[in-house]
CSV table of C-alpha atoms in Angstrom, one decimal:
chain,number,residue,atom,x,y,z
A,575,GLY,CA,150.8,-183.8,146.4
A,576,GLU,CA,151.8,-182.3,143.1
A,577,ASN,CA,154.6,-179.4,143.2
A,578,VAL,CA,154.6,-176.9,140.4
A,579,GLU,CA,157.7,-174.5,139.7
A,580,GLN,CA,157.5,-171.6,137.4
A,581,HIS,CA,160.2,-169.5,135.8
A,582,PRO,CA,160.5,-166.4,135.5
A,583,SER,CA,158.7,-164.7,138.2
A,584,THR,CA,158.6,-161.5,135.8
A,585,LEU,CA,159.2,-161.1,132.1
A,586,SER,CA,159.8,-157.8,130.4
A,587,VAL,CA,159.5,-158.0,126.4
A,588,GLN,CA,159.4,-155.5,123.7
A,589,GLU,CA,156.4,-155.3,121.7
A,590,GLY,CA,156.4,-157.9,118.7
A,591,ASP,CA,159.0,-160.1,120.5
A,592,SER,CA,158.4,-163.4,121.9
A,593,ALA,CA,157.8,-164.7,125.7
A,594,VAL,CA,158.5,-167.8,127.1
A,595,ILE,CA,157.4,-169.2,130.5
A,596,LYS,CA,158.6,-172.6,131.7
A,597,CYS,CA,157.1,-174.9,134.5
A,598,THR,CA,158.1,-178.2,136.1
A,599,TYR,CA,155.8,-180.6,137.9
A,600,SER,CA,156.6,-183.5,140.3
A,601,ASP,CA,153.8,-185.9,140.0
A,602,SER,CA,154.3,-188.2,137.1
A,603,ALA,CA,150.5,-189.2,137.1
A,604,SER,CA,149.6,-185.7,136.3
A,605,ASN,CA,148.0,-185.7,132.7
A,606,TYR,CA,146.4,-182.3,132.2
A,607,PHE,CA,148.4,-179.0,132.0
A,608,PRO,CA,146.3,-175.7,131.5
A,609,TRP,CA,147.7,-172.1,131.4
A,610,TYR,CA,145.7,-169.3,133.0
A,611,LYS,CA,146.1,-165.6,132.4
A,612,GLN,CA,144.9,-163.3,135.2
A,613,GLU,CA,144.3,-159.6,134.7
A,614,LEU,CA,144.0,-157.1,137.5
A,615,GLY,CA,140.9,-157.6,139.7
A,616,LYS,CA,139.7,-160.7,137.9
A,617,GLY,CA,140.0,-164.3,138.2
A,618,PRO,CA,142.3,-166.5,136.0
A,619,GLN,CA,141.2,-167.4,132.7
A,620,LEU,CA,142.2,-170.5,130.6
A,621,ILE,CA,144.3,-169.5,127.5
A,622,ILE,CA,145.4,-173.0,126.2
A,623,ASP,CA,145.8,-176.4,127.8
A,624,ILE,CA,147.6,-179.6,126.9
A,625,ARG,CA,147.1,-183.2,127.8
A,626,SER,CA,149.8,-185.7,128.2
A,627,ASN,CA,149.2,-187.8,124.9
A,628,VAL,CA,150.0,-184.5,123.1
A,629,GLY,CA,153.6,-183.0,122.9
A,630,GLU,CA,152.7,-179.5,121.4
A,631,LYS,CA,149.7,-177.5,120.9
A,632,LYS,CA,149.1,-174.0,119.2
A,633,ASP,CA,146.4,-171.4,119.0
A,634,GLN,CA,147.2,-168.5,116.9
A,635,ARG,CA,150.0,-166.5,118.7
A,636,ILE,CA,150.0,-168.8,121.8
A,637,ALA,CA,151.7,-172.4,121.9
A,638,VAL,CA,152.4,-174.9,124.6
A,639,THR,CA,154.9,-177.7,124.7
A,640,LEU,CA,155.2,-180.7,127.2
A,641,ASN,CA,157.9,-182.8,127.7
A,642,LYS,CA,156.5,-185.7,130.0
A,643,THR,CA,159.6,-187.5,130.2
A,644,ALA,CA,161.5,-184.4,132.0
A,645,LYS,CA,158.3,-183.4,133.6
A,646,HIS,CA,158.3,-179.9,132.2
A,647,PHE,CA,156.0,-177.7,130.0
A,648,SER,CA,156.3,-174.2,128.6
A,649,LEU,CA,154.1,-171.5,127.1
A,650,HIS,CA,155.3,-169.5,124.1
A,651,ILE,CA,153.7,-166.3,123.1
A,652,THR,CA,154.8,-164.8,119.9
A,653,GLU,CA,154.3,-161.2,118.4
A,654,THR,CA,153.5,-159.9,121.8
A,655,GLN,CA,150.9,-157.1,122.2
A,656,PRO,CA,150.3,-154.6,125.0
A,657,GLU,CA,147.2,-156.5,125.8
A,658,ASP,CA,149.3,-159.6,126.6
A,659,SER,CA,150.3,-157.9,129.7
A,660,ALA,CA,149.1,-159.9,132.6
A,661,VAL,CA,149.8,-162.7,135.4
A,662,TYR,CA,150.3,-166.0,133.8
A,663,PHE,CA,149.8,-169.3,135.8
A,664,CYS,CA,150.9,-172.7,134.8
A,665,ALA,CA,149.0,-175.7,136.6
A,666,ALA,CA,149.0,-179.5,136.8
A,667,SER,CA,146.3,-181.2,138.3
A,668,SER,CA,144.9,-179.0,140.9
A,669,SER,CA,148.4,-177.3,141.7
A,670,PHE,CA,149.2,-173.8,140.4
A,671,GLY,CA,152.7,-172.4,139.8
A,672,ALA,CA,153.5,-168.8,141.5
A,673,GLY,CA,153.0,-166.9,138.4
A,674,THR,CA,154.8,-164.9,135.9
A,675,THR,CA,154.2,-161.2,135.6
A,676,VAL,CA,154.7,-160.2,131.8
A,677,THR,CA,155.1,-156.7,130.8
A,678,VAL,CA,154.8,-155.9,127.1
A,679,ARG,CA,156.7,-152.6,126.3
A,680,ALA,CA,155.3,-150.4,123.6
B,1123,GLU,CA,125.8,-169.4,129.4
B,1124,THR,CA,126.1,-168.0,132.9
B,1125,GLY,CA,129.6,-167.9,134.3
B,1126,VAL,CA,130.8,-168.2,137.7
B,1127,THR,CA,129.6,-165.4,140.4
B,1128,GLN,CA,131.0,-165.0,143.8
B,1129,SER,CA,129.6,-162.9,146.6
B,1130,PRO,CA,130.4,-160.8,148.3
B,1131,THR,CA,133.2,-159.0,146.2
B,1132,HIS,CA,134.9,-157.7,149.4
B,1133,LEU,CA,134.8,-158.5,153.1
B,1134,ILE,CA,136.5,-156.9,156.1
B,1135,LYS,CA,136.5,-159.3,159.4
B,1136,THR,CA,138.0,-159.4,162.5
B,1137,ARG,CA,140.4,-161.8,163.7
B,1138,GLY,CA,138.5,-164.8,165.5
B,1139,GLN,CA,135.2,-164.2,163.5
B,1140,GLN,CA,133.7,-166.6,161.3
B,1141,VAL,CA,132.9,-165.8,157.5
B,1142,THR,CA,131.0,-167.4,154.7
B,1143,LEU,CA,131.7,-166.9,151.1
B,1144,ARG,CA,129.2,-167.9,148.0
B,1145,CYS,CA,129.7,-169.2,144.8
B,1146,SER,CA,127.3,-170.0,142.1
B,1147,SER,CA,128.7,-172.3,139.3
B,1148,GLN,CA,128.8,-172.3,135.6
B,1149,SER,CA,125.4,-174.1,134.1
B,1150,GLY,CA,126.1,-177.5,133.4
B,1151,HIS,CA,129.3,-177.9,135.7
B,1152,ASN,CA,129.0,-180.2,138.7
B,1153,THR,CA,132.1,-179.8,140.3
B,1154,VAL,CA,133.4,-176.8,142.3
B,1155,SER,CA,136.9,-176.0,143.6
B,1156,TRP,CA,138.1,-173.3,146.0
B,1157,TYR,CA,141.2,-171.6,146.2
B,1158,GLN,CA,143.1,-168.9,148.3
B,1159,GLN,CA,145.3,-166.4,146.4
B,1160,ALA,CA,147.6,-164.4,148.8
B,1161,LEU,CA,148.9,-161.1,147.2
B,1162,GLY,CA,151.6,-161.9,144.4
B,1163,GLN,CA,151.2,-165.5,144.7
B,1164,GLY,CA,149.6,-168.5,142.7
B,1165,PRO,CA,146.3,-169.9,143.8
B,1166,GLN,CA,146.6,-172.6,146.5
B,1167,PHE,CA,144.0,-175.4,146.3
B,1168,ILE,CA,141.5,-175.6,149.4
B,1169,PHE,CA,139.2,-178.4,148.4
B,1170,GLN,CA,136.9,-179.6,145.6
B,1171,TYR,CA,133.3,-180.7,145.9
B,1172,TYR,CA,131.5,-183.1,143.3
B,1173,ARG,CA,127.9,-183.8,143.5
B,1174,GLU,CA,127.8,-182.3,147.1
B,1175,GLU,CA,130.6,-184.4,148.5
B,1176,GLU,CA,134.0,-183.2,149.3
B,1177,ASN,CA,136.5,-184.8,146.5
B,1178,GLY,CA,139.9,-183.8,147.5
B,1179,ARG,CA,141.5,-181.6,150.0
B,1180,GLY,CA,144.7,-179.1,150.0
B,1181,ASN,CA,146.9,-178.4,153.0
B,1182,PHE,CA,144.4,-176.3,155.0
B,1183,PRO,CA,143.3,-176.8,158.6
B,1184,PRO,CA,139.8,-178.1,159.3
B,1185,ARG,CA,138.6,-174.4,160.2
B,1186,PHE,CA,138.2,-174.2,156.4
B,1187,SER,CA,134.9,-176.2,155.3
B,1188,GLY,CA,132.6,-176.1,152.5
B,1189,LEU,CA,129.2,-177.2,151.3
B,1190,GLN,CA,128.0,-178.0,147.9
B,1191,PHE,CA,124.1,-177.6,147.3
B,1192,PRO,CA,121.8,-179.8,144.9
B,1193,ASN,CA,122.2,-176.9,142.5
B,1194,TYR,CA,126.0,-177.2,142.5
B,1195,SER,CA,126.4,-173.7,144.0
B,1196,SER,CA,128.8,-173.7,146.8
B,1197,GLU,CA,129.9,-172.1,150.3
B,1198,LEU,CA,133.3,-171.8,151.8
B,1199,ASN,CA,133.3,-171.3,155.6
B,1200,VAL,CA,136.4,-170.2,157.6
B,1201,ASN,CA,136.2,-170.1,161.3
B,1202,ALA,CA,138.4,-168.4,163.9
B,1203,LEU,CA,139.8,-166.0,161.4
B,1204,GLU,CA,143.6,-165.3,161.5
B,1205,LEU,CA,145.3,-162.4,159.9
B,1206,ASP,CA,147.0,-164.8,157.4
B,1207,ASP,CA,143.6,-165.7,155.9
B,1208,SER,CA,143.6,-162.4,154.4
B,1209,ALA,CA,143.6,-163.2,150.7
B,1210,LEU,CA,141.5,-163.5,147.7
B,1211,TYR,CA,139.3,-166.6,147.4
B,1212,LEU,CA,138.6,-168.0,144.2
B,1213,CYS,CA,135.8,-170.4,143.4
B,1214,ALA,CA,136.1,-172.2,140.0
B,1215,SER,CA,133.6,-174.8,138.6
B,1216,SER,CA,134.4,-177.5,136.1
B,1217,LEU,CA,133.1,-180.5,134.1
B,1218,GLU,CA,135.3,-182.9,135.6
B,1219,ARG,CA,137.0,-183.8,138.9
B,1220,GLN,CA,140.5,-183.8,140.1
B,1221,GLY,CA,142.1,-181.4,137.6
B,1222,GLY,CA,141.3,-183.2,134.4
B,1223,SER,CA,139.4,-180.3,132.8
B,1224,PRO,CA,139.4,-176.4,132.5
B,1225,LEU,CA,138.7,-174.5,135.6
B,1226,HIS,CA,136.3,-171.6,135.2
B,1227,PHE,CA,137.0,-169.1,137.8
B,1228,GLY,CA,134.8,-166.4,139.3
B,1229,ASN,CA,136.3,-163.0,140.0
B,1230,GLY,CA,136.9,-163.9,143.7
B,1231,THR,CA,136.2,-162.5,147.1
B,1232,ARG,CA,138.6,-160.2,148.6
B,1233,LEU,CA,138.8,-161.0,152.4
B,1234,THR,CA,140.7,-158.7,154.8
B,1235,VAL,CA,141.2,-159.9,158.3
B,1236,THR,CA,142.0,-157.1,160.8
């Protein structure tokens, strides 16, 4: 089955700085790569996704890049704000990474 | 548009008992996936149901079973509960099978096994 590794496990950034989370996957057949944000007491919510026929996608302050040859993809959050503090998960097919706890310091 | 709802929100069971968790999918979605999320970890795929048939299963023993009903709502049943079954159980509905479209998650059922 698919194996997804996610780094770092925790990330602390100053408000206004950028945050980058990286993931690798093992199954070259995977073609859909979503990112989810989970806040305390809630289920994960989709924030952005990318398909294998696209190398980069951007939505306001959030962007995702995909390198299918190297089997890795990354989430970039620019101009971080306190409300960006949460746990972020990458996924490939039905498999999720272990999560990154992002803390934005005011 | 009604989102994914799960019941109950919290549950405490004793080791060896059986439990049933329920999920109502988002309107228009015919696929339901169940995940187990242990504290501090990512969701682990249990299985997926598409049009009332199991359509993929993760590395979970047969005592984890499920059902999907004609209205696409779903149940997760766990027999012979073990202490390690304590976790947040998440249900997610989607438009496509096998990880090809966004998952819409409910807020989960927190199961504690004592």
